[in-house]
Short mmCIF file of C-alpha atoms and ligand atoms in Angstrom, two decimals:
data_model
loop_
_atom_site.label_atom_id
_atom_site.label_comp_id
_atom_site.label_asym_id
_atom_site.label_seq_id
_atom_site.Cartn_x
_atom_site.Cartn_y
_atom_site.Cartn_z
CA UNK N 718 9.30 26.23 -19.95
CA UNK N 719 10.13 28.88 -17.54
CA UNK N 720 13.72 28.48 -16.20
CA UNK N 721 12.70 29.08 -12.73
CA UNK N 722 9.70 26.77 -12.75
CA UNK N 723 9.57 24.45 -9.75
CA UNK N 724 10.15 20.75 -9.26
CA UNK N 725 6.50 19.58 -8.78
CA UNK N 726 5.58 16.42 -6.83
CA UNK N 727 2.12 15.06 -7.06
CA UNK N 728 1.14 13.13 -3.97
CA UNK N 729 1.80 13.62 -0.43
CA UNK N 730 1.94 9.98 0.62
CA UNK N 731 5.03 8.30 1.85
CA UNK N 732 6.45 8.58 -1.65
CA UNK N 733 5.97 12.21 -2.11
CA UNK N 734 7.23 13.23 1.33
CA UNK N 735 10.05 10.90 1.38
CA UNK N 736 11.25 12.29 -1.86
CA UNK N 737 10.89 15.89 -0.49
CA UNK N 738 12.79 15.11 2.62
CA UNK N 739 15.58 13.48 0.56
CA UNK N 740 15.75 16.64 -1.64
CA UNK N 741 15.91 18.93 1.44
CA UNK N 742 18.79 16.83 2.95
CA UNK N 743 20.89 17.90 -0.09
CA UNK N 744 19.48 21.14 -1.17
CA UNK N 745 17.65 23.75 0.96
CA UNK N 746 16.98 26.23 -1.82
CA UNK N 747 15.41 24.70 -4.90
CA UNK N 748 11.74 25.53 -5.52
CA UNK N 749 9.59 22.45 -4.68
CA UNK N 750 5.92 22.44 -5.12
CA UNK N 751 3.72 19.52 -3.83
CA UNK N 752 0.16 19.00 -4.94
CA UNK N 753 -2.25 16.65 -3.43
CA UNK N 754 -5.84 15.62 -3.80
CA UNK N 755 -6.08 14.96 -0.02
CA UNK N 756 -5.52 17.15 3.04
CA UNK N 757 -1.78 16.82 2.91
CA UNK N 758 -1.43 15.33 6.32
CA UNK N 759 1.78 13.25 6.89
CA UNK N 760 1.26 9.92 8.26
CA UNK N 761 2.66 6.39 8.01
CA UNK N 762 0.23 4.26 6.06
CA UNK N 763 1.23 1.03 7.53
CA UNK N 764 0.01 2.24 10.86
CA UNK N 765 -3.62 2.28 9.63
CA UNK N 766 -3.91 -1.41 10.22
CA UNK N 767 -2.50 -1.08 13.78
CA UNK N 768 -4.89 1.59 15.52
CA UNK N 769 -6.50 -0.82 18.02
CA UNK N 770 -3.25 -2.73 18.74
CA UNK N 771 -1.43 0.58 19.50
CA UNK N 772 -4.48 2.15 21.07
CA UNK N 773 -4.49 5.14 18.71
CA UNK N 774 -7.40 6.97 17.21
CA UNK N 775 -7.22 8.18 13.53
CA UNK N 776 -5.95 11.62 14.42
CA UNK N 777 -3.21 10.21 16.57
CA UNK N 778 -1.81 8.40 13.64
CA UNK N 779 -1.12 11.67 11.86
CA UNK N 780 2.57 12.91 12.23
CA UNK N 781 1.99 16.35 10.91
CA UNK N 782 -0.53 18.65 9.25
CA UNK N 783 -0.10 20.19 5.85
CA UNK N 784 1.06 23.42 7.52
CA UNK N 785 3.59 21.52 9.64
CA UNK N 786 4.90 19.92 6.48
CA UNK N 787 5.27 23.33 4.59
CA UNK N 788 7.42 24.54 7.61
CA UNK N 789 9.43 21.40 7.97
CA UNK N 790 10.29 20.95 4.32
CA UNK N 791 10.25 24.57 3.03
CA UNK N 792 7.98 23.76 0.16
CA UNK N 793 4.91 25.14 -1.39
CA UNK N 794 1.94 22.84 -0.94
CA UNK N 795 -1.42 22.76 -2.44
CA UNK N 796 -3.93 20.53 -0.83
CA UNK N 797 -7.41 19.23 -1.91
CA UNK N 798 -6.19 19.93 -5.51
CA UNK N 799 -6.56 17.15 -8.20
CA UNK N 800 -4.41 16.97 -11.32
CA UNK N 801 -6.62 16.46 -14.35
CA UNK N 802 -3.98 16.24 -17.18
CA UNK N 803 -0.44 16.62 -18.22
CA UNK N 804 0.94 18.41 -21.43
CA UNK N 805 4.19 16.67 -21.64
CA UNK N 806 5.48 18.89 -24.60
CA UNK N 807 4.53 22.17 -22.87
CA UNK N 808 5.82 20.94 -19.50
CA UNK N 809 2.53 21.80 -18.07
CA UNK N 810 0.01 20.44 -15.60
CA UNK N 811 -3.75 20.82 -15.86
CA UNK N 812 -5.77 21.41 -12.82
CA UNK N 813 -9.18 21.87 -14.46
CA UNK N 814 -8.81 25.09 -16.54
CA UNK N 815 -5.68 26.08 -14.66
CA UNK N 816 -2.21 25.53 -16.22
CA UNK N 817 0.90 25.12 -14.12
CA UNK N 818 4.47 24.94 -15.50
CA UNK N 819 6.99 22.43 -14.08
CA UNK N 820 10.72 22.06 -14.54
CA UNK N 821 10.69 18.38 -13.51
CA UNK N 822 7.49 16.56 -12.61
CA UNK N 823 7.24 13.52 -10.20
CA UNK N 824 4.22 11.36 -10.18
CA UNK N 825 3.75 9.91 -6.61
CA UNK N 826 0.13 9.52 -6.83
CA UNK N 827 -0.35 5.98 -5.41
CA UNK N 828 -2.69 3.16 -6.27
CA UNK N 829 -6.43 3.02 -6.60
CA UNK N 830 -8.54 0.59 -4.48
CA UNK N 831 -10.26 -2.10 -6.55
CA UNK N 832 -14.04 -1.70 -5.79
CA UNK N 833 -16.31 -4.59 -6.41
CA UNK N 834 -19.77 -4.09 -7.83
CA UNK N 835 -22.09 -6.11 -5.55
CA UNK N 836 -25.87 -5.92 -5.75
CA UNK N 837 -27.86 -4.55 -2.81
CA UNK N 838 -28.58 -1.39 -1.09
CA UNK N 839 -26.20 -1.65 2.02
CA UNK N 840 -23.12 0.04 0.42
CA UNK N 841 -23.02 2.96 2.78
CA UNK N 842 -21.78 0.49 5.30
CA UNK N 843 -18.87 -0.64 3.19
CA UNK N 844 -15.43 1.03 3.74
CA UNK N 845 -12.15 0.80 1.75
CA UNK N 846 -9.16 2.09 3.57
CA UNK N 847 -6.23 3.41 1.65
CA UNK N 848 -5.37 6.68 3.35
CA UNK N 849 -5.87 8.45 6.66
CA UNK N 850 -9.20 10.31 5.55
CA UNK N 851 -10.68 6.78 4.69
CA UNK N 852 -9.49 5.56 8.05
CA UNK N 853 -10.95 8.62 9.91
CA UNK N 854 -14.39 7.84 8.26
CA UNK N 855 -14.12 4.22 9.15
CA UNK N 856 -13.35 4.84 12.85
CA UNK N 857 -16.16 7.30 13.09
CA UNK N 858 -18.61 4.76 11.54
CA UNK N 859 -17.27 2.09 13.98
CA UNK N 860 -18.12 3.94 17.12
CA UNK N 861 -20.66 2.03 19.04
CA UNK N 862 -20.52 -1.02 16.78
CA UNK N 863 -19.51 -4.49 17.49
CA UNK N 864 -19.22 -6.58 14.14
CA UNK N 865 -16.92 -6.02 11.10
CA UNK N 866 -17.00 -8.17 8.09
CA UNK N 867 -13.92 -8.01 5.89
CA UNK N 868 -14.00 -8.87 2.25
CA UNK N 869 -10.48 -10.17 1.29
CA UNK N 870 -7.93 -12.19 3.01
CA UNK N 871 -4.85 -10.55 1.65
CA UNK N 872 -2.08 -8.79 3.78
CA UNK N 873 -4.36 -5.81 4.48
CA UNK N 874 -7.48 -7.88 5.21
CA UNK N 875 -5.56 -10.04 7.66
CA UNK N 876 -3.84 -7.14 9.42
CA UNK N 877 -7.30 -5.41 9.85
CA UNK N 878 -8.75 -8.82 11.12
CA UNK N 879 -6.05 -9.10 13.70
CA UNK N 880 -6.31 -5.35 14.69
CA UNK N 881 -9.97 -5.36 15.11
CA UNK N 882 -9.91 -8.52 17.36
CA UNK N 883 -7.38 -6.68 19.45
CA UNK N 884 -10.08 -3.90 19.62
CA UNK N 885 -12.58 -6.57 20.75
CA UNK N 886 -14.68 -6.56 17.60
CA UNK N 887 -16.37 -9.55 16.17
CA UNK N 888 -14.61 -10.35 12.86
CA UNK N 889 -15.74 -12.28 9.75
CA UNK N 890 -13.31 -12.65 6.73
CA UNK N 891 -14.83 -13.61 3.49
CA UNK N 892 -12.42 -14.46 0.47
CA UNK N 893 -12.57 -16.72 -2.64
CA UNK N 894 -9.10 -18.38 -1.85
CA UNK N 895 -8.74 -21.41 0.21
CA UNK N 896 -6.22 -19.75 2.55
CA UNK N 897 -5.07 -16.35 3.46
CA UNK N 898 -2.46 -14.14 1.42
CA UNK N 899 -2.49 -16.90 -1.33
CA UNK N 900 -0.18 -14.87 -3.72
CA UNK N 901 2.28 -13.75 -1.03
CA UNK N 902 2.91 -16.74 1.30
CA UNK N 903 3.45 -20.45 0.69
CA UNK N 904 0.56 -22.57 1.85
CA UNK N 905 2.11 -23.71 5.24
CA UNK N 906 2.95 -20.24 6.22
CA UNK N 907 -0.50 -18.96 5.18
CA UNK N 908 -2.14 -21.70 7.15
CA UNK N 909 -0.10 -20.73 10.32
CA UNK N 910 -1.27 -17.21 9.96
CA UNK N 911 -4.74 -18.34 9.49
CA UNK N 912 -4.61 -20.67 12.48
CA UNK N 913 -3.31 -17.90 14.60
CA UNK N 914 -6.15 -15.62 13.58
CA UNK N 915 -8.71 -18.30 14.16
CA UNK N 916 -7.38 -18.86 17.53
CA UNK N 917 -7.98 -15.28 18.51
CA UNK N 918 -11.57 -15.52 17.22
CA UNK N 919 -11.53 -14.52 13.62
CA UNK N 920 -14.36 -16.46 11.68
CA UNK N 921 -13.20 -17.41 8.17
CA UNK N 922 -15.61 -17.91 5.18
CA UNK N 923 -13.19 -19.02 2.37
CA UNK N 924 -13.83 -20.30 -1.13
CA UNK N 925 -16.84 -18.02 -1.29
CA UNK N 926 -17.74 -14.40 -2.17
CA UNK N 927 -20.28 -11.82 -1.14
CA UNK N 928 -23.13 -11.79 -3.60
CA UNK N 929 -25.45 -9.26 -2.01
CA UNK N 930 -25.13 -6.60 0.68
CA UNK N 931 -28.49 -5.63 2.15
CA UNK N 932 -29.38 -3.26 4.90
CA UNK N 933 -30.70 -4.91 8.10
CA UNK N 934 -31.67 -2.50 10.88
CA UNK N 935 -28.42 -0.50 11.72
CA UNK N 936 -26.19 -2.87 9.95
CA UNK N 937 -26.03 -5.25 6.97
CA UNK N 938 -26.80 -8.75 5.88
CA UNK N 939 -24.17 -10.39 3.44
CA UNK N 940 -25.35 -13.22 1.36
CA UNK N 941 -22.50 -15.44 0.38
CA UNK N 942 -22.19 -17.42 -2.78
CA UNK N 943 -22.10 -20.70 -0.77
CA UNK N 944 -25.52 -19.91 0.48
CA UNK N 945 -24.39 -18.69 4.10
CA UNK N 946 -25.38 -15.42 5.60
CA UNK N 947 -23.06 -13.18 7.70
CA UNK N 948 -24.77 -10.27 9.66
CA UNK N 949 -22.53 -7.34 10.41
CA UNK N 950 -22.50 -3.65 11.37
CA UNK N 951 -19.65 -2.59 9.03
CA UNK N 952 -17.77 -4.05 6.04
CA UNK N 953 -14.17 -3.46 4.95
CA UNK N 954 -13.57 -4.03 1.37
CA UNK N 955 -9.78 -5.19 1.09
CA UNK N 956 -9.75 -6.82 -2.36
CA UNK N 957 -6.71 -5.24 -3.74
CA UNK N 958 -4.92 -2.15 -5.16
CA UNK N 959 -4.03 -1.26 -8.77
CA UNK N 960 -1.37 1.32 -9.52
CA UNK N 961 -2.92 4.63 -10.80
CA UNK N 962 -2.07 4.66 -14.47
CA UNK N 963 -5.11 6.14 -16.24
CA UNK N 964 -3.94 9.81 -16.27
CA UNK N 965 -0.50 9.00 -17.10
CA UNK N 966 -1.73 6.84 -20.05
CA UNK N 967 -4.06 9.53 -21.27
CA UNK N 968 -1.18 11.94 -21.31
CA UNK N 969 0.85 9.71 -23.57
CA UNK N 970 3.11 8.05 -20.91
CA UNK N 971 4.03 4.33 -21.29
CA UNK N 972 2.25 2.28 -18.87
CA UNK N 973 1.98 -1.44 -18.14
CA UNK N 974 0.80 -2.71 -14.78
CA UNK N 975 2.13 0.59 -13.56
CA UNK N 976 3.62 3.66 -14.96
CA UNK N 977 6.78 2.43 -16.66
CA UNK N 978 10.02 3.87 -15.33
CA UNK N 979 13.72 2.67 -15.60
CA UNK N 980 16.05 2.35 -12.70
CA UNK N 981 16.57 6.17 -12.75
CA UNK N 982 12.82 6.45 -12.32
CA UNK N 983 12.43 8.14 -15.69
CA UNK N 984 9.13 7.74 -17.58
CA UNK N 985 8.82 7.65 -21.30
CA UNK N 986 8.41 11.49 -21.28
CA UNK N 987 11.24 13.95 -20.73
CA UNK N 988 11.65 15.34 -17.13
CA UNK N 989 8.71 13.24 -15.86
CA UNK N 990 9.48 10.69 -13.11
CA UNK N 991 7.42 8.31 -11.00
CA UNK N 992 7.85 6.31 -7.69
CA UNK N 993 5.87 4.49 -5.18
CA UNK N 994 2.58 2.70 -5.57
CA UNK N 995 1.93 4.04 -9.00
CA UNK N 996 5.27 2.94 -10.57
CA UNK N 997 6.55 -0.04 -12.24
CA UNK N 998 10.19 0.29 -11.62
CA UNK N 999 12.32 -1.73 -14.18
CA UNK N 1000 9.50 -4.25 -14.41
CA UNK N 1001 8.80 -4.36 -10.72
CA UNK N 1002 5.47 -3.47 -9.04
CA UNK N 1003 6.06 -3.50 -5.27
CA UNK N 1004 3.32 -1.72 -3.29
CA UNK N 1005 5.59 -1.51 -0.07
CA UNK N 1006 7.42 1.06 1.86
CA UNK N 1007 11.16 -0.24 1.46
CA UNK N 1008 11.17 -0.06 -2.23
CA UNK N 1009 9.64 3.52 -2.34
CA UNK N 1010 12.29 4.78 0.16
CA UNK N 1011 15.09 3.45 -2.01
CA UNK N 1012 13.47 5.12 -5.04
CA UNK N 1013 13.18 8.58 -3.08
CA UNK N 1014 16.92 8.44 -2.24
CA UNK N 1015 17.88 7.75 -5.83
CA UNK N 1016 15.49 10.13 -7.48
CA UNK N 1017 16.41 13.00 -5.08
CA UNK N 1018 19.95 12.91 -6.45
CA UNK N 1019 18.80 12.78 -10.11
CA UNK N 1020 16.59 15.85 -9.56
CA UNK N 1021 19.43 17.68 -8.13
CA UNK N 1022 21.74 17.01 -11.21
CA UNK N 1023 23.43 13.71 -10.47
CA UNK N 1024 21.60 11.03 -12.43
CA UNK N 1025 21.20 8.00 -10.08
CA UNK N 1026 19.77 4.59 -10.54
CA UNK N 1027 17.90 2.85 -7.80
CA UNK N 1028 19.22 -0.48 -6.59
CA UNK N 1029 16.73 -2.76 -4.88
CA UNK N 1030 18.29 -5.02 -2.11
CA UNK N 1031 16.26 -7.72 -0.53
CA UNK N 1032 12.81 -6.55 0.24
CA UNK N 1033 11.28 -8.51 3.22
CA UNK N 1034 7.76 -7.59 4.00
CA UNK N 1035 6.69 -7.75 7.73
CA UNK N 1036 3.06 -8.77 8.04
CA UNK N 1037 1.47 -7.18 11.08
CA UNK N 1038 -0.49 -10.00 12.49
CA UNK N 1039 0.84 -9.97 16.08
CA UNK N 1040 -1.04 -13.30 16.79
CA UNK N 1041 1.29 -14.85 14.36
CA UNK N 1042 4.28 -12.50 13.57
CA UNK N 1043 5.19 -13.19 9.92
CA UNK N 1044 7.95 -11.99 7.55
CA UNK N 1045 8.10 -12.98 3.83
CA UNK N 1046 10.61 -12.28 1.20
CA UNK N 1047 8.98 -13.72 -1.90
CA UNK N 1048 11.28 -15.39 -4.47
CA UNK N 1049 11.46 -13.77 -8.03
CA UNK N 1050 8.43 -14.68 -10.25
CA UNK N 1051 10.55 -16.58 -12.68
CA UNK N 1052 12.69 -18.49 -10.02
CA UNK N 1053 13.04 -22.18 -10.50
CA UNK N 1054 13.14 -24.18 -7.27
CA UNK N 1055 10.95 -25.49 -4.48
CA UNK N 1056 9.65 -24.59 -0.94
CA UNK N 1057 11.27 -26.47 1.86
CA UNK N 1058 9.28 -26.28 4.99
CA UNK N 1059 9.56 -26.86 8.72
CA UNK N 1060 6.61 -26.39 10.98
CA UNK N 1061 5.95 -26.65 14.67
CA UNK N 1062 2.43 -25.34 15.66
CA UNK N 1063 2.00 -21.94 14.25
CA UNK N 1064 5.84 -21.49 13.68
CA UNK N 1065 6.83 -22.11 10.12
CA UNK N 1066 10.12 -21.68 8.41
CA UNK N 1067 9.78 -21.96 4.63
CA UNK N 1068 12.82 -21.59 2.35
CA UNK N 1069 12.54 -21.22 -1.32
CA UNK N 1070 15.43 -23.14 -2.49
CA UNK N 1071 16.75 -22.76 -6.05
CA UNK N 1072 18.11 -25.59 -8.36
CA UNK N 1073 21.67 -24.96 -7.24
CA UNK N 1074 20.81 -25.04 -3.50
CA UNK N 1075 20.70 -21.31 -2.93
CA UNK N 1076 18.13 -19.61 -0.89
CA UNK N 1077 15.93 -17.39 -3.23
CA UNK N 1078 13.17 -16.49 -0.78
CA UNK N 1079 11.59 -17.18 2.65
CA UNK N 1080 8.56 -16.92 4.67
CA UNK N 1081 8.84 -17.17 8.52
CA UNK N 1082 6.05 -17.11 11.12
CA UNK N 1083 5.64 -17.31 14.74
CA UNK N 1084 8.98 -18.27 16.76
CA UNK N 1085 10.84 -18.40 13.41
CA UNK N 1086 10.14 -14.76 12.62
CA UNK N 1087 13.18 -13.69 14.63
CA UNK N 1088 15.34 -15.24 11.78
CA UNK N 1089 14.27 -12.70 9.44
CA UNK N 1090 17.42 -10.68 9.45
CA UNK N 1091 19.83 -13.58 9.09
CA UNK N 1092 17.63 -14.89 6.26
CA UNK N 1093 17.58 -11.58 4.45
CA UNK N 1094 21.28 -11.71 4.15
CA UNK N 1095 21.06 -14.92 2.44
CA UNK N 1096 18.55 -14.03 -0.25
CA UNK N 1097 20.14 -12.29 -3.20
CA UNK N 1098 19.21 -8.68 -3.81
CA UNK N 1099 16.55 -7.95 -6.44
CA UNK N 1100 18.97 -5.85 -8.34
CA UNK N 1101 22.41 -7.72 -8.49
C1 FAD S 2432 -3.59 -0.69 5.65
C2 FAD S 2432 -2.35 -0.68 4.95
C3 FAD S 2432 -1.22 -1.17 5.63
C4 FAD S 2432 0.05 -1.35 5.01
N1 FAD S 2432 1.26 -1.90 5.65
C5 FAD S 2432 2.32 -2.02 4.99
C6 FAD S 2432 3.46 -2.46 5.79
O1 FAD S 2432 3.32 -3.02 6.82
N2 FAD S 2432 4.73 -2.50 5.15
C7 FAD S 2432 4.84 -2.00 3.91
O2 FAD S 2432 6.00 -2.01 3.32
N3 FAD S 2432 3.83 -1.49 3.22
C8 FAD S 2432 2.54 -1.40 3.70
N4 FAD S 2432 1.46 -0.87 2.99
C9 FAD S 2432 1.81 -0.27 1.71
C10 FAD S 2432 2.36 1.06 1.81
O3 FAD S 2432 1.73 1.80 2.83
C11 FAD S 2432 2.18 1.83 0.48
O4 FAD S 2432 3.10 1.07 -0.35
C12 FAD S 2432 2.74 3.33 0.64
O5 FAD S 2432 2.25 4.01 1.73
C13 FAD S 2432 2.29 3.92 -0.86
O6 FAD S 2432 2.82 5.30 -0.67
P1 FAD S 2432 2.43 6.27 -2.07
O7 FAD S 2432 3.07 7.68 -1.52
O8 FAD S 2432 3.13 5.62 -3.27
O9 FAD S 2432 1.06 6.43 -2.29
P2 FAD S 2432 -0.32 7.00 -1.42
O10 FAD S 2432 0.05 7.03 0.04
O11 FAD S 2432 -1.53 6.36 -1.85
O12 FAD S 2432 -0.19 8.67 -1.82
C14 FAD S 2432 -0.81 9.04 -2.99
C15 FAD S 2432 -0.91 10.52 -2.98
O13 FAD S 2432 -1.34 11.05 -4.26
C16 FAD S 2432 -2.42 11.81 -4.16
N5 FAD S 2432 -3.00 11.76 -5.53
C17 FAD S 2432 -3.61 10.79 -6.18
N6 FAD S 2432 -4.15 11.18 -7.35
C18 FAD S 2432 -3.87 12.47 -7.56
C19 FAD S 2432 -4.22 13.47 -8.40
N7 FAD S 2432 -4.84 13.18 -9.58
N8 FAD S 2432 -3.91 14.79 -8.22
C20 FAD S 2432 -3.26 15.12 -7.07
N9 FAD S 2432 -3.02 14.20 -6.19
C21 FAD S 2432 -3.29 12.97 -6.27
C22 FAD S 2432 -3.11 11.37 -3.04
O14 FAD S 2432 -4.02 12.31 -2.41
C23 FAD S 2432 -1.99 11.05 -1.98
O15 FAD S 2432 -1.68 12.14 -1.41
C24 FAD S 2432 0.22 -0.86 3.65
C25 FAD S 2432 -0.89 -0.32 2.97
C26 FAD S 2432 -2.17 -0.26 3.61
C27 FAD S 2432 -3.41 0.35 2.87
#
């Protein structure tokens, strides 16, 4: 390894750019190279599901171009460049035939969209949205159309449903669960969000899945497993994300649900770190912004010579369904206790109370959403 090889960060999403910013807060001089498969625009991904609510086109959601980021951060940046392998012993990255030496390597390469294989020839109308480039293509296809069907009733499906209603589109949501966000919200809070979305005109088709997607005129005809038909112009597939682990695994790094790292964000290979949607940090896979920001702050210090462990506080998640504002702080997977629920209309306060009477998690909707800060203080941090 060459002594003057750069720190290389793969990925220019919120993880990659947050880390580069944290490095530059402390050190203006060390060589940092960023490599990304996309166009390197800086944008806040959570804004993608608020375009109509905020009245913004895809390009207005971009905060800076790749050139702007090079200038702001004093980095070298390679866009439209896909890493194809890592030689962990030689400290080399593979970009096709090219070899590139790193001093430290940071994997901030995000998560893959889960794509369903559904019979039919209407797939050119199906969009998955996980970055600004996807969103640009979706908005372009939406021009002059009226109807959107969303496969998936998770956080992203619900946020797009609310946003598209705010843009006056007809919206159908299709999902196998019996309510929305089943893994994230307790049933009463989930039902409150679903009622709020129904009140603004979202049509739900639950406990069913799309079995065929066929072209019909300018749009598509979806055949559901319960025998119903949904006609639409555009389909959003929002059925989940999975941390990108394939390349890490092929390079010999330990992976589980994500790329395994300890609290210092160290992978199983020397001088290689991971954060953000691709990483499983000390057993936690949290595909949200707050955890990656905490990781970026800790990792910048480590890369600059002061080994630092990340400490996760409480991590509330705001769900951007303005028809029924919602905040959730899920209890730990192994927590013992029960949900205690208060509901008035679409306002729900659900507290997950442990066996000793302590609050271990919460979900608040509607008028109770304003209690999020006070409740966040009651819930113990993830890392005590
Ligand atoms: C619509 C939507 C709304 C959301 N809303 C919220 C919210 O309200 N609150 C919240 O906390 N979280 C939210 N999230 C989740 C949050 O946005 C993500 O957790 C976060 O943006 C992930 O950032 P990342 O940098 O880890 O990954 P990404 O943003 O996916 O970045 C990955 C980067 O790696 C690059 N890359 C991938 N593979 C390679 C390769 N082989 N070679 C080179 N480059 C590669 C990509 O081009 C990209 O630049 C939302 C997500 C979505 C999709």
